Amino acid sequence: MAISAKHLSFDEQKMWVELSDGRTLGVPLEWFPKLLHADRVQRANYELSARGIHWDTLNEDISIEGLLAGRGDTTFRPHDAA
């Protein structure tokens, strides 16, 4: 059975993803800077697919596989300390 997202919600610090297997993941918004800096309307404009979540206006795609593996935005790299 493939696990997919069934519902998505947000609070001030986390994205909550309800999965098809009954689990709910609480993911820090800090993991996804585009979502962290988006407003409520932008965050709510998402599409669920069998493999993940997509925000067209934010150009953001998050895979359920990546969330389950504990991966955040792999395109964002914080600057290294000197």
Short mmCIF file of C-alpha atoms in Angstrom, two decimals:
data_model
loop_
_atom_site.label_atom_id
_atom_site.label_comp_id
_atom_site.label_asym_id
_atom_site.label_seq_id
_atom_site.Cartn_x
_atom_site.Cartn_y
_atom_site.Cartn_z
CA MET A 1 0.00 0.00 0.00
CA ALA A 2 1.35 3.40 -0.94
CA ILE A 3 1.01 6.05 1.76
CA SER A 4 -0.41 9.39 0.64
CA ALA A 5 -1.50 12.65 2.21
CA LYS A 6 -5.23 12.96 2.90
CA HIS A 7 -5.40 16.38 4.58
CA LEU A 8 -3.10 19.28 5.35
CA SER A 9 -3.27 22.04 7.96
CA PHE A 10 -0.94 24.62 9.48
CA ASP A 11 -0.34 26.34 12.76
CA GLU A 12 2.22 29.06 13.44
CA GLN A 13 5.15 26.65 13.63
CA LYS A 14 4.18 23.42 11.88
CA MET A 15 2.58 21.83 8.87
CA TRP A 16 0.32 18.94 9.89
CA VAL A 17 -0.05 16.15 7.33
CA GLU A 18 -2.71 13.49 7.86
CA LEU A 19 -1.67 10.31 6.06
CA SER A 20 -3.77 7.60 4.46
CA ASP A 21 -2.47 5.05 6.99
CA GLY A 22 -3.89 7.03 9.94
CA ARG A 23 -0.71 8.77 11.09
CA THR A 24 -0.37 12.53 11.40
CA LEU A 25 3.01 14.17 10.87
CA GLY A 26 3.90 17.51 12.46
CA VAL A 27 6.65 19.04 10.32
CA PRO A 28 8.45 22.27 11.32
CA LEU A 29 7.84 25.06 8.81
CA GLU A 30 11.54 25.92 9.20
CA TRP A 31 12.24 22.85 7.06
CA PHE A 32 10.50 24.54 4.13
CA PRO A 33 11.41 28.26 3.88
CA LYS A 34 8.93 28.92 1.07
CA LEU A 35 6.08 27.75 3.29
CA LEU A 36 7.51 29.48 6.36
CA HIS A 37 7.44 32.85 4.56
CA ALA A 38 4.14 32.26 2.72
CA ASP A 39 0.90 33.77 3.94
CA ARG A 40 -2.15 31.74 4.95
CA VAL A 41 -3.80 32.03 1.52
CA GLN A 42 -0.64 30.84 -0.28
CA ARG A 43 -0.25 27.87 2.08
CA ALA A 44 -3.89 26.86 1.57
CA ASN A 45 -3.50 26.79 -2.23
CA TYR A 46 -2.08 23.25 -2.47
CA GLU A 47 -2.83 20.08 -4.40
CA LEU A 48 -2.50 16.56 -3.03
CA SER A 49 -1.27 13.74 -5.24
CA ALA A 50 -0.51 10.07 -4.69
CA ARG A 51 3.14 10.93 -3.99
CA GLY A 52 3.06 14.32 -2.30
CA ILE A 53 1.93 17.92 -1.99
CA HIS A 54 2.29 20.68 -4.59
CA TRP A 55 1.97 24.47 -4.35
CA ASP A 56 1.91 25.90 -7.86
CA THR A 57 2.11 29.58 -6.84
CA LEU A 58 5.03 28.88 -4.46
CA ASN A 59 6.82 26.49 -6.85
CA GLU A 60 7.08 23.98 -3.99
CA ASP A 61 6.78 20.20 -4.08
CA ILE A 62 7.05 17.97 -1.02
CA SER A 63 7.09 14.20 -1.26
CA ILE A 64 5.50 12.03 1.39
CA GLU A 65 8.51 9.73 1.11
CA GLY A 66 10.78 12.65 2.02
CA LEU A 67 8.62 13.66 4.98
CA LEU A 68 8.61 10.10 6.32
CA ALA A 69 12.41 10.02 5.96
CA GLY A 70 12.70 13.28 7.91
CA ARG A 71 13.96 15.37 4.98
CA GLY A 72 13.19 19.05 4.61
CA ASP A 73 13.80 21.32 1.63
CA THR A 74 16.82 19.81 -0.09
CA THR A 75 17.32 22.89 -2.28
CA PHE A 76 17.83 25.19 0.73
CA ARG A 77 21.26 25.13 2.28
CA PRO A 78 22.01 27.44 5.20
CA HIS A 79 25.30 29.29 5.02
CA ASP A 80 28.16 27.62 6.82
CA ALA A 81 29.64 29.42 9.78
CA ALA A 82 33.07 30.94 9.21
#
